[in-house]
Short mmCIF file of C-alpha atoms and ligand atoms in Angstrom, two decimals:
data_model
loop_
_atom_site.label_atom_id
_atom_site.label_comp_id
_atom_site.label_asym_id
_atom_site.label_seq_id
_atom_site.Cartn_x
_atom_site.Cartn_y
_atom_site.Cartn_z
CA UNK Q 1 2.03 23.17 18.47
CA UNK Q 2 0.43 22.21 22.23
CA UNK Q 3 -1.12 19.59 22.08
CA UNK Q 4 -2.84 20.70 25.57
CA UNK Q 5 -5.08 22.94 22.80
CA UNK Q 6 -6.53 20.11 20.75
CA UNK Q 7 -9.19 17.76 21.80
CA UNK Q 8 -10.71 15.03 18.93
CA UNK Q 9 -14.58 15.91 17.96
CA UNK Q 10 -16.60 12.18 17.41
CA UNK Q 11 -18.00 11.74 14.03
CA UNK Q 12 -21.87 11.42 14.05
CA UNK Q 13 -21.71 8.60 11.24
CA UNK Q 14 -19.53 5.64 12.81
CA UNK Q 15 -17.59 3.47 10.93
CA UNK Q 16 -19.99 0.60 11.18
CA UNK Q 17 -23.61 2.57 9.44
CA UNK Q 18 -20.48 3.70 6.46
CA UNK Q 19 -19.55 0.12 6.63
CA UNK Q 20 -22.93 -0.98 6.58
CA UNK Q 21 -23.93 0.67 3.37
CA UNK Q 22 -20.73 -0.04 1.32
CA UNK Q 23 -21.39 -3.76 2.34
CA UNK Q 24 -17.88 -4.17 2.71
CA UNK Q 25 -15.17 -3.06 5.75
CA UNK Q 26 -13.41 -0.33 5.09
CA UNK Q 27 -9.69 -0.70 5.56
CA UNK Q 28 -5.76 -1.15 4.12
CA UNK Q 29 -4.31 -3.70 1.75
CA UNK Q 30 -0.64 -2.26 1.77
CA UNK Q 31 1.10 -3.49 -0.71
CA UNK Q 32 4.92 -3.69 0.07
CA UNK Q 33 7.91 -4.64 -2.74
CA UNK Q 34 10.70 -3.92 -4.76
CA UNK Q 35 10.54 -1.32 -7.36
CA UNK Q 36 9.53 -3.57 -10.82
CA UNK Q 37 7.94 -5.60 -8.16
CA UNK Q 38 4.67 -5.70 -9.54
CA UNK Q 39 2.79 -3.28 -6.68
CA UNK Q 40 0.82 -0.54 -9.21
CA UNK Q 41 -0.05 -2.94 -12.11
CA UNK Q 42 -1.90 -5.17 -9.73
CA UNK Q 43 -3.02 -2.32 -7.24
CA UNK Q 44 -4.56 -0.52 -10.59
CA UNK Q 45 -6.62 -4.09 -12.00
CA UNK Q 46 -7.37 -5.00 -8.34
CA UNK Q 47 -8.93 -1.56 -7.88
CA UNK Q 48 -10.88 -1.87 -11.21
CA UNK Q 49 -11.80 -5.11 -10.71
CA UNK Q 50 -12.85 -4.45 -6.55
CA UNK Q 51 -14.64 -1.16 -8.79
CA UNK Q 52 -16.42 -3.13 -10.48
CA UNK Q 53 -18.21 -5.24 -8.27
CA UNK Q 54 -19.23 -2.53 -6.34
CA UNK Q 55 -16.42 -2.39 -3.62
CA UNK Q 56 -16.48 1.54 -2.46
CA UNK Q 57 -11.84 1.22 -2.68
CA UNK Q 58 -9.19 3.80 -3.56
CA UNK Q 59 -5.76 2.91 -5.66
CA UNK Q 60 -2.97 5.58 -3.24
CA UNK Q 61 0.29 4.59 -5.21
CA UNK Q 62 3.99 5.84 -3.92
CA UNK Q 63 5.49 7.29 -7.45
CA UNK Q 64 1.41 9.93 -6.76
CA UNK Q 65 2.23 10.66 -3.53
CA UNK Q 66 5.07 12.15 -4.50
CA UNK Q 67 3.54 14.32 -6.68
CA UNK Q 68 1.36 15.66 -4.35
CA UNK Q 69 0.96 15.05 -0.27
CA UNK Q 70 4.89 14.81 -0.11
CA UNK Q 71 6.59 16.71 -2.77
CA UNK Q 72 8.81 18.12 -0.54
CA UNK Q 73 10.13 14.77 0.63
CA UNK Q 74 13.54 12.74 -0.55
CA UNK Q 75 14.39 9.60 -0.29
CA UNK Q 76 16.90 10.37 2.78
CA UNK Q 77 15.72 7.65 5.70
CA UNK Q 78 13.69 10.52 7.76
CA UNK Q 79 12.47 11.53 4.69
CA UNK Q 80 11.37 8.55 3.65
CA UNK Q 81 9.95 7.66 6.86
CA UNK Q 82 7.91 10.61 6.54
CA UNK Q 83 6.49 10.03 3.97
CA UNK Q 84 5.48 6.32 4.62
CA UNK Q 85 4.51 8.02 7.67
CA UNK Q 86 1.91 9.80 5.82
CA UNK Q 87 1.02 7.79 3.62
CA UNK Q 88 -0.36 5.85 5.85
CA UNK Q 89 -2.27 8.33 8.11
CA UNK Q 90 -4.28 8.27 4.83
CA UNK Q 91 -5.58 4.98 4.20
CA UNK Q 92 -6.19 5.35 7.57
CA UNK Q 93 -8.63 7.75 6.98
CA UNK Q 94 -9.36 6.54 3.67
CA UNK Q 95 -10.07 2.98 6.38
CA UNK Q 96 -12.04 5.24 8.76
CA UNK Q 97 -13.95 6.29 5.35
CA UNK Q 98 -14.79 3.06 4.57
CA UNK Q 99 -13.11 2.88 1.75
CA UNK Q 100 -10.99 -0.77 1.28
CA UNK Q 101 -7.30 1.35 0.58
CA UNK Q 102 -4.64 -0.58 -1.91
CA UNK Q 103 -1.38 1.69 -0.45
CA UNK Q 104 1.49 0.62 -3.06
CA UNK Q 105 4.66 1.78 -1.71
CA UNK Q 106 8.06 0.11 -2.02
CA UNK Q 107 8.07 0.85 2.02
CA UNK Q 108 11.36 -0.81 2.68
CA UNK Q 109 11.69 -0.78 6.27
CA UNK Q 110 9.95 -2.18 8.61
CA UNK Q 111 9.66 0.20 11.45
CA UNK Q 112 8.27 2.69 8.89
CA UNK Q 113 5.23 0.04 8.55
CA UNK Q 114 4.67 -0.50 11.24
CA UNK Q 115 4.24 3.17 12.16
CA UNK Q 116 1.82 2.15 8.98
CA UNK Q 117 -0.16 -0.23 10.91
CA UNK Q 118 -0.89 1.22 14.63
CA UNK Q 119 -2.59 3.84 11.70
CA UNK Q 120 -4.79 1.87 11.33
CA UNK Q 121 -5.46 -1.21 13.72
CA UNK Q 122 -6.69 -3.90 12.93
CA UNK Q 123 -8.31 -3.21 9.48
CA UNK Q 124 -3.71 -2.89 8.31
CA UNK Q 125 -3.16 -5.97 5.99
CA UNK Q 126 -0.04 -6.38 4.36
CA UNK Q 127 1.11 -8.13 0.94
CA UNK Q 128 4.53 -8.05 0.11
CA UNK Q 129 4.57 -8.05 -3.25
CA UNK Q 130 7.27 -10.36 -3.66
CA UNK Q 131 10.26 -10.80 -6.70
CA UNK Q 132 14.07 -10.96 -6.89
CA UNK Q 133 16.73 -8.69 -6.85
CA UNK Q 134 17.67 -9.91 -10.60
CA UNK Q 135 13.42 -9.95 -12.22
CA UNK Q 136 13.07 -6.71 -11.18
CA UNK Q 137 16.46 -5.86 -12.70
CA UNK Q 138 15.88 -7.18 -15.60
CA UNK Q 139 11.20 -5.53 -15.74
CA UNK Q 140 13.27 -1.92 -14.86
CA UNK Q 141 9.27 -0.65 -16.61
CA UNK Q 142 10.79 2.91 -15.14
CA UNK Q 143 14.51 2.68 -16.30
CA UNK Q 144 15.50 3.59 -12.17
CA UNK Q 145 17.50 0.46 -11.74
CA UNK Q 146 19.54 1.33 -15.21
CA UNK Q 147 19.79 5.31 -12.98
CA UNK Q 148 21.36 4.14 -9.99
CA UNK Q 149 23.41 0.61 -10.83
CA UNK Q 150 25.03 4.09 -13.58
CA UNK Q 151 25.66 5.86 -10.15
CA UNK Q 152 23.08 9.13 -11.39
CA UNK Q 153 19.70 7.91 -7.88
CA UNK Q 154 21.84 7.75 -4.88
CA UNK Q 155 19.66 4.92 -1.66
CA UNK Q 156 18.10 3.21 -4.36
CA UNK Q 157 16.43 0.23 -3.08
CA UNK Q 158 18.70 -3.77 -3.17
CA UNK Q 159 20.91 -1.05 -4.52
CA UNK Q 160 21.79 0.88 -2.92
CA UNK Q 161 19.76 0.54 -0.01
CA UNK Q 162 18.44 -2.08 1.60
CA UNK Q 163 15.18 -3.39 1.15
CA UNK Q 164 13.41 -5.45 4.58
CA UNK Q 165 11.12 -8.05 3.39
CA UNK Q 166 7.72 -8.63 5.37
CA UNK Q 167 8.34 -11.39 8.93
CA UNK Q 168 4.56 -12.11 9.28
CA UNK Q 169 2.62 -11.23 6.34
CA UNK Q 170 -1.46 -12.05 5.56
CA UNK Q 171 -0.36 -13.00 1.95
CA UNK Q 172 2.34 -13.36 -0.22
CA UNK Q 173 2.04 -12.42 -4.05
CA UNK Q 174 4.96 -14.03 -6.02
CA UNK Q 175 4.99 -12.07 -9.49
CA UNK Q 176 7.87 -14.02 -10.89
CA UNK Q 177 5.91 -17.99 -11.08
CA UNK Q 178 2.26 -16.69 -10.56
CA UNK Q 179 0.92 -13.91 -14.18
CA UNK Q 180 -0.48 -10.98 -13.05
CA UNK Q 181 -4.27 -11.89 -13.94
CA UNK Q 182 -4.16 -14.76 -12.04
CA UNK Q 183 -1.81 -12.23 -8.72
CA UNK Q 184 -4.81 -10.28 -9.51
CA UNK Q 185 -7.50 -13.16 -8.72
CA UNK Q 186 -5.03 -14.19 -4.65
CA UNK Q 187 -5.96 -10.77 -3.89
CA UNK Q 188 -9.82 -10.74 -5.18
CA UNK Q 189 -9.59 -13.54 -3.25
CA UNK Q 190 -7.68 -12.21 -0.35
CA UNK Q 191 -9.76 -9.10 -0.40
CA UNK Q 192 -13.36 -11.76 -0.90
CA UNK Q 193 -12.69 -13.18 2.98
CA UNK Q 194 -10.77 -10.18 4.91
CA UNK Q 195 -12.63 -7.39 3.82
CA UNK Q 196 -16.28 -9.03 4.44
CA UNK Q 197 -19.29 -7.80 6.68
CA UNK Q 198 -20.87 -10.98 8.71
CA UNK Q 199 -23.59 -12.35 6.75
CA UNK Q 200 -23.04 -10.72 4.10
CA UNK Q 201 -20.99 -9.85 0.22
CA UNK Q 202 -17.92 -8.30 -0.62
P1 ADP O 1 6.49 -1.03 -8.38
O1 ADP O 1 4.91 -0.23 -8.65
O2 ADP O 1 6.46 -3.28 -7.42
O3 ADP O 1 7.34 -0.67 -9.32
P2 ADP O 1 5.64 -2.08 -11.29
O4 ADP O 1 3.74 -2.62 -11.22
O5 ADP O 1 5.12 0.03 -12.01
O6 ADP O 1 6.10 -1.88 -10.15
O7 ADP O 1 5.97 -2.82 -13.18
C1 ADP O 1 6.24 -4.55 -12.76
C2 ADP O 1 6.84 -4.18 -14.09
O8 ADP O 1 7.03 -6.00 -14.01
C3 ADP O 1 5.38 -3.62 -15.17
O9 ADP O 1 6.25 -3.59 -16.15
C4 ADP O 1 4.57 -4.68 -15.12
O10 ADP O 1 4.04 -5.51 -16.54
C5 ADP O 1 5.39 -6.64 -15.14
N1 ADP O 1 4.37 -7.05 -15.24
C6 ADP O 1 5.18 -8.75 -15.01
N2 ADP O 1 5.10 -10.17 -14.49
C7 ADP O 1 3.46 -9.66 -13.41
C8 ADP O 1 3.54 -9.30 -12.31
N3 ADP O 1 2.84 -10.80 -12.10
N4 ADP O 1 2.09 -9.18 -10.90
C9 ADP O 1 2.64 -7.31 -11.53
N5 ADP O 1 3.51 -7.29 -12.38
C10 ADP O 1 4.08 -8.03 -13.18
#
């Protein structure tokens, strides 16, 4: 692709117009954490709650995206990077469409999350969904740790691949200390302050 042959085109409807109509800001709430930490559980519970409250909200979930947009990618370092690059770009498109996009991806590497942040500057909120490996392994909701330990899955995060925790997350949700309902309340509180339009409700 020759970049000299492409040029950005301006929208006539601005993000500000969309935000005024929605009565909340657009942005990305990026949930990162180990497999089994609770990202999907919290993402869908939060989506349900916010939707009921009138928020334009949509979950981009790692597993779902791997069935479609990223069906051609595996779990090598390079493919994981591309997985998150595409997810970050799609999440940014949702944000610029005025949505509150909840993105639930293990996203183990800091550099990949930084690239996702760069796709939506000023509108990216990193949430560390924290649970220690022993707890995640005990939960093992999809049986993946058992398979990883049996050598049936390679490059499994925190088993035979690294997880780089966020250094300065906007929010930490510790799912070993609070139940699902309490975690969702913490997320709703964060959204209420961080996605508020000046003078308006979320
Ligand atoms: P992830 O998307 O991070 O891989 P999942 O949401 O698929 O994790 O699985 C998390 C598991 O942990 C579920 O079985 C869920 O019921 C359980 N769980 C226990 N406590 C919590 C909590 N406070 N928040 C989220 N999930 C929890």
